[in-house]
Amino acid sequence: MESLGKGRGGLATLLLLGCLAVCTFAGENNHRYKDGETVTLWVNKVGPYNNPQETYNYYALPYCKPRPQQKDEHSWGGLGEVLQGNELINSQLDIKFKVPVPKTSICSQKLSKDDVEEFRYAVEHHYWYELFMDDLPVWGFVGELKRSAAGADPDALVYSHKQLDISYNGDRVSGDASVPEGGPAAAPAAAAAAAAAGGSQLGGSGCQAQPQAAPQQLR
């Protein structure tokens, strides 16, 4: 009977440890968040819209980062994800569950001539990007082509502002992830720097990355 009692005690300990593991496993892994808990936005890939099999890492384009000196944090989903060209990298954006974020400057950098040409090529070939938040995909275009006058060559414009509208249901991020077609009207501007600025709000309807303000013209 003594050995049986010890066995039950061991079993109780294992059950308790198991409960602790389950109860403390929160966030992205079980898709449940506490108010104010970090919600990670992952950048994934870019590529031409007309050829979805041709994809590159998001930072193959010279986008700036909030903390460029910090080592990239990756999320790997297995061989299948790799074969699909997925390579998730933490965007380093500070997003908290149910906490609105005002319009904020994220990062800026001076573009070299090569950087400008890379963005120009991406816009001319209709590159789109893919992000992920809580396993929900978010899509958007890198920029747009716009003619300043009839018969003139189109200008390549890059979206430098984005807004994330994120819906929630109780303690979960919810809603379809999509990007409205089209973009804002272009204003003549020389792009000396690529800046990412915008806001996020956990609420509303859907999960959207939406161009804000005028895109910047590449010269």
Short mmCIF file of C-alpha atoms in Angstrom, two decimals:
data_model
loop_
_atom_site.label_atom_id
_atom_site.label_comp_id
_atom_site.label_asym_id
_atom_site.label_seq_id
_atom_site.Cartn_x
_atom_site.Cartn_y
_atom_site.Cartn_z
CA MET A 1 0.00 0.00 0.00
CA GLU A 2 2.90 2.30 0.73
CA SER A 3 4.32 1.90 -2.78
CA LEU A 4 0.84 2.51 -4.24
CA GLY A 5 0.58 5.75 -2.27
CA LYS A 6 3.91 6.89 -3.63
CA GLY A 7 2.75 6.07 -7.12
CA ARG A 8 -0.37 8.18 -6.69
CA GLY A 9 1.73 11.03 -5.38
CA GLY A 10 3.97 10.83 -8.43
CA LEU A 11 0.95 10.78 -10.71
CA ALA A 12 -0.53 13.82 -8.94
CA THR A 13 2.77 15.66 -9.38
CA LEU A 14 2.80 14.87 -13.11
CA LEU A 15 -0.80 16.01 -13.48
CA LEU A 16 -0.01 19.24 -11.65
CA LEU A 17 3.01 19.91 -13.84
CA GLY A 18 0.93 19.17 -16.92
CA CYS A 19 -1.74 21.63 -15.77
CA LEU A 20 0.86 24.31 -15.12
CA ALA A 21 2.32 23.81 -18.59
CA VAL A 22 -1.11 24.15 -20.21
CA CYS A 23 -2.28 27.04 -18.05
CA THR A 24 0.82 29.15 -18.62
CA PHE A 25 1.05 28.46 -22.37
CA ALA A 26 -0.58 31.66 -23.65
CA GLY A 27 -0.24 34.02 -26.57
CA GLU A 28 0.53 33.14 -30.17
CA ASN A 29 0.90 29.42 -29.48
CA ASN A 30 -2.70 28.93 -28.38
CA HIS A 31 -4.15 32.07 -30.04
CA ARG A 32 -5.38 33.53 -26.75
CA TYR A 33 -4.09 36.83 -25.38
CA LYS A 34 -4.37 38.79 -22.17
CA ASP A 35 -5.07 42.51 -22.39
CA GLY A 36 -1.77 44.30 -23.07
CA GLU A 37 0.04 41.12 -24.12
CA THR A 38 2.41 41.38 -27.09
CA VAL A 39 0.96 40.42 -30.47
CA THR A 40 3.74 39.75 -32.96
CA LEU A 41 3.53 40.94 -36.54
CA TRP A 42 5.74 38.78 -38.77
CA VAL A 43 7.03 39.93 -42.15
CA ASN A 44 7.27 37.07 -44.63
CA LYS A 45 7.88 37.44 -48.34
CA VAL A 46 7.61 39.63 -51.43
CA GLY A 47 7.27 38.79 -55.10
CA PRO A 48 5.52 39.59 -58.38
CA TYR A 49 1.74 39.34 -58.14
CA ASN A 50 1.50 37.65 -61.54
CA ASN A 51 3.94 34.89 -60.57
CA PRO A 52 3.14 33.69 -57.03
CA GLN A 53 5.81 30.97 -57.25
CA GLU A 54 8.54 33.61 -57.44
CA THR A 55 9.06 34.85 -53.90
CA TYR A 56 11.84 36.48 -51.92
CA ASN A 57 12.38 37.32 -48.28
CA TYR A 58 10.61 40.53 -47.25
CA TYR A 59 13.94 42.23 -46.57
CA ALA A 60 15.23 41.38 -50.04
CA LEU A 61 13.79 44.84 -50.69
CA PRO A 62 15.63 47.58 -48.77
CA TYR A 63 12.91 48.20 -46.20
CA CYS A 64 14.16 49.80 -43.01
CA LYS A 65 13.83 48.17 -39.58
CA PRO A 66 12.87 49.73 -36.22
CA ARG A 67 15.96 48.22 -34.57
CA PRO A 68 18.48 47.39 -37.31
CA GLN A 69 21.21 46.39 -34.84
CA GLN A 70 19.02 43.70 -33.27
CA LYS A 71 19.42 40.14 -34.51
CA ASP A 72 16.46 38.95 -36.59
CA GLU A 73 14.02 36.66 -34.79
CA HIS A 74 12.78 33.92 -37.11
CA SER A 75 9.77 31.62 -36.89
CA TRP A 76 10.08 28.35 -38.79
CA GLY A 77 7.00 26.26 -39.54
CA GLY A 78 8.69 23.16 -40.91
CA LEU A 79 9.90 21.91 -44.28
CA GLY A 80 6.56 22.61 -45.98
CA GLU A 81 6.73 26.27 -45.02
CA VAL A 82 10.29 26.54 -46.33
CA LEU A 83 9.34 24.91 -49.64
CA GLN A 84 6.56 27.48 -50.02
CA GLY A 85 9.13 30.25 -49.66
CA ASN A 86 8.01 31.28 -46.18
CA GLU A 87 10.56 32.87 -43.87
CA LEU A 88 8.86 34.72 -41.05
CA ILE A 89 10.86 37.47 -39.33
CA ASN A 90 9.68 39.51 -36.36
CA SER A 91 8.77 43.01 -37.60
CA GLN A 92 9.91 44.50 -34.25
CA LEU A 93 6.71 46.56 -34.10
CA ASP A 94 5.37 47.12 -30.60
CA ILE A 95 1.76 45.90 -30.77
CA LYS A 96 -0.21 45.00 -27.64
CA PHE A 97 -3.55 43.19 -27.46
CA LYS A 98 -6.49 45.65 -27.23
CA VAL A 99 -4.11 48.61 -26.93
CA PRO A 100 -4.57 51.28 -29.66
CA VAL A 101 -1.36 52.71 -31.11
CA PRO A 102 -1.33 56.28 -32.44
CA LYS A 103 0.29 57.17 -35.73
CA THR A 104 3.98 56.68 -35.07
CA SER A 105 7.21 56.98 -37.01
CA ILE A 106 8.73 53.51 -37.13
CA CYS A 107 12.02 53.95 -38.97
CA SER A 108 13.73 55.91 -41.74
CA GLN A 109 16.75 55.59 -43.96
CA LYS A 110 18.39 57.32 -46.89
CA LEU A 111 18.01 55.30 -50.08
CA SER A 112 21.05 54.66 -52.25
CA LYS A 113 20.77 54.64 -56.03
CA ASP A 114 20.69 50.82 -55.96
CA ASP A 115 17.93 50.88 -53.32
CA VAL A 116 15.84 53.16 -55.52
CA GLU A 117 16.27 50.85 -58.50
CA GLU A 118 15.27 47.81 -56.45
CA PHE A 119 12.07 49.48 -55.32
CA ARG A 120 11.41 50.78 -58.84
CA TYR A 121 11.76 47.26 -60.27
CA ALA A 122 9.42 45.89 -57.59
CA VAL A 123 6.75 48.49 -58.30
CA GLU A 124 7.00 48.09 -62.08
CA HIS A 125 6.58 44.31 -61.71
CA HIS A 126 3.64 44.67 -59.29
CA TYR A 127 5.37 43.18 -56.25
CA TRP A 128 3.16 42.40 -53.28
CA TYR A 129 4.16 41.49 -49.73
CA GLU A 130 2.80 39.08 -47.15
CA LEU A 131 2.74 39.54 -43.38
CA PHE A 132 1.34 37.32 -40.63
CA MET A 133 -0.30 38.09 -37.31
CA ASP A 134 -1.52 35.21 -35.16
CA ASP A 135 -1.38 32.96 -38.27
CA LEU A 136 -3.62 35.38 -40.21
CA PRO A 137 -2.08 36.54 -43.51
CA VAL A 138 -2.01 40.21 -44.44
CA TRP A 139 -1.28 41.23 -48.03
CA GLY A 140 -0.45 44.51 -49.73
CA PHE A 141 1.35 45.97 -52.72
CA VAL A 142 4.78 47.58 -52.49
CA GLY A 143 3.63 50.62 -54.47
CA GLU A 144 1.90 51.78 -57.62
CA LEU A 145 2.59 53.22 -61.06
CA LYS A 146 1.03 56.60 -61.83
CA ARG A 147 1.23 58.78 -64.91
CA SER A 148 1.73 62.48 -64.21
CA ALA A 149 0.59 63.43 -67.74
CA ALA A 150 -0.94 61.76 -70.79
CA GLY A 151 1.71 59.96 -72.82
CA ALA A 152 4.38 60.33 -70.13
CA ASP A 153 6.21 57.38 -68.62
CA PRO A 154 4.59 56.34 -65.33
CA ASP A 155 6.27 57.25 -62.07
CA ALA A 156 7.05 54.46 -59.59
CA LEU A 157 5.55 55.31 -56.20
CA VAL A 158 6.31 53.40 -52.98
CA TYR A 159 3.87 53.10 -50.07
CA SER A 160 5.80 54.34 -47.06
CA HIS A 161 2.87 54.43 -44.61
CA LYS A 162 0.67 51.57 -43.46
CA GLN A 163 -2.21 51.23 -41.03
CA LEU A 164 -3.15 47.98 -39.32
CA ASP A 165 -6.78 47.53 -38.31
CA ILE A 166 -7.02 44.39 -36.19
CA SER A 167 -10.28 42.96 -34.91
CA TYR A 168 -10.65 40.76 -31.85
CA ASN A 169 -13.24 38.46 -30.30
CA GLY A 170 -12.83 38.07 -26.57
CA ASP A 171 -9.21 37.03 -26.03
CA ARG A 172 -8.52 36.12 -29.67
CA VAL A 173 -7.39 38.01 -32.75
CA SER A 174 -10.08 37.46 -35.38
CA GLY A 175 -11.24 38.59 -38.81
CA ASP A 176 -10.12 38.08 -42.37
CA ALA A 177 -6.79 39.54 -43.39
CA SER A 178 -6.91 41.61 -46.56
CA VAL A 179 -5.72 44.80 -48.19
CA PRO A 180 -8.13 47.08 -50.08
CA GLU A 181 -7.32 47.41 -53.77
CA GLY A 182 -5.98 50.67 -55.09
CA GLY A 183 -4.15 53.35 -53.17
CA PRO A 184 -4.23 56.99 -52.22
CA ALA A 185 -3.74 59.77 -54.75
CA ALA A 186 -0.11 60.44 -55.49
CA ALA A 187 1.51 63.76 -54.66
CA PRO A 188 4.77 64.81 -56.36
CA ALA A 189 7.57 64.09 -53.95
CA ALA A 190 11.22 63.14 -54.19
CA ALA A 191 11.96 60.01 -52.19
CA ALA A 192 15.14 60.71 -50.28
CA ALA A 193 14.23 58.24 -47.55
CA ALA A 194 12.03 55.20 -47.00
CA ALA A 195 9.99 55.56 -43.84
CA ALA A 196 7.41 53.26 -42.28
CA ALA A 197 4.85 55.06 -40.17
CA GLY A 198 1.35 54.27 -39.13
CA GLY A 199 -0.77 53.00 -36.32
CA SER A 200 -2.50 49.90 -35.10
CA GLN A 201 -5.78 49.43 -33.35
CA LEU A 202 -7.19 46.21 -31.99
CA GLY A 203 -10.81 46.63 -32.89
CA GLY A 204 -12.97 47.43 -35.89
CA SER A 205 -13.66 44.90 -38.59
CA GLY A 206 -11.02 42.75 -40.22
CA CYS A 207 -7.25 42.71 -40.18
CA GLN A 208 -5.95 45.13 -42.80
CA ALA A 209 -2.68 46.71 -43.86
CA GLN A 210 -3.74 49.85 -45.63
CA PRO A 211 -1.66 52.50 -47.46
CA GLN A 212 -1.90 55.84 -45.71
CA ALA A 213 -1.06 59.31 -47.03
CA ALA A 214 0.61 59.83 -50.39
CA PRO A 215 3.13 57.27 -51.67
CA GLN A 216 6.65 58.48 -52.28
CA GLN A 217 7.96 58.93 -55.79
CA LEU A 218 11.23 57.27 -56.74
CA ARG A 219 13.70 59.49 -58.58
#
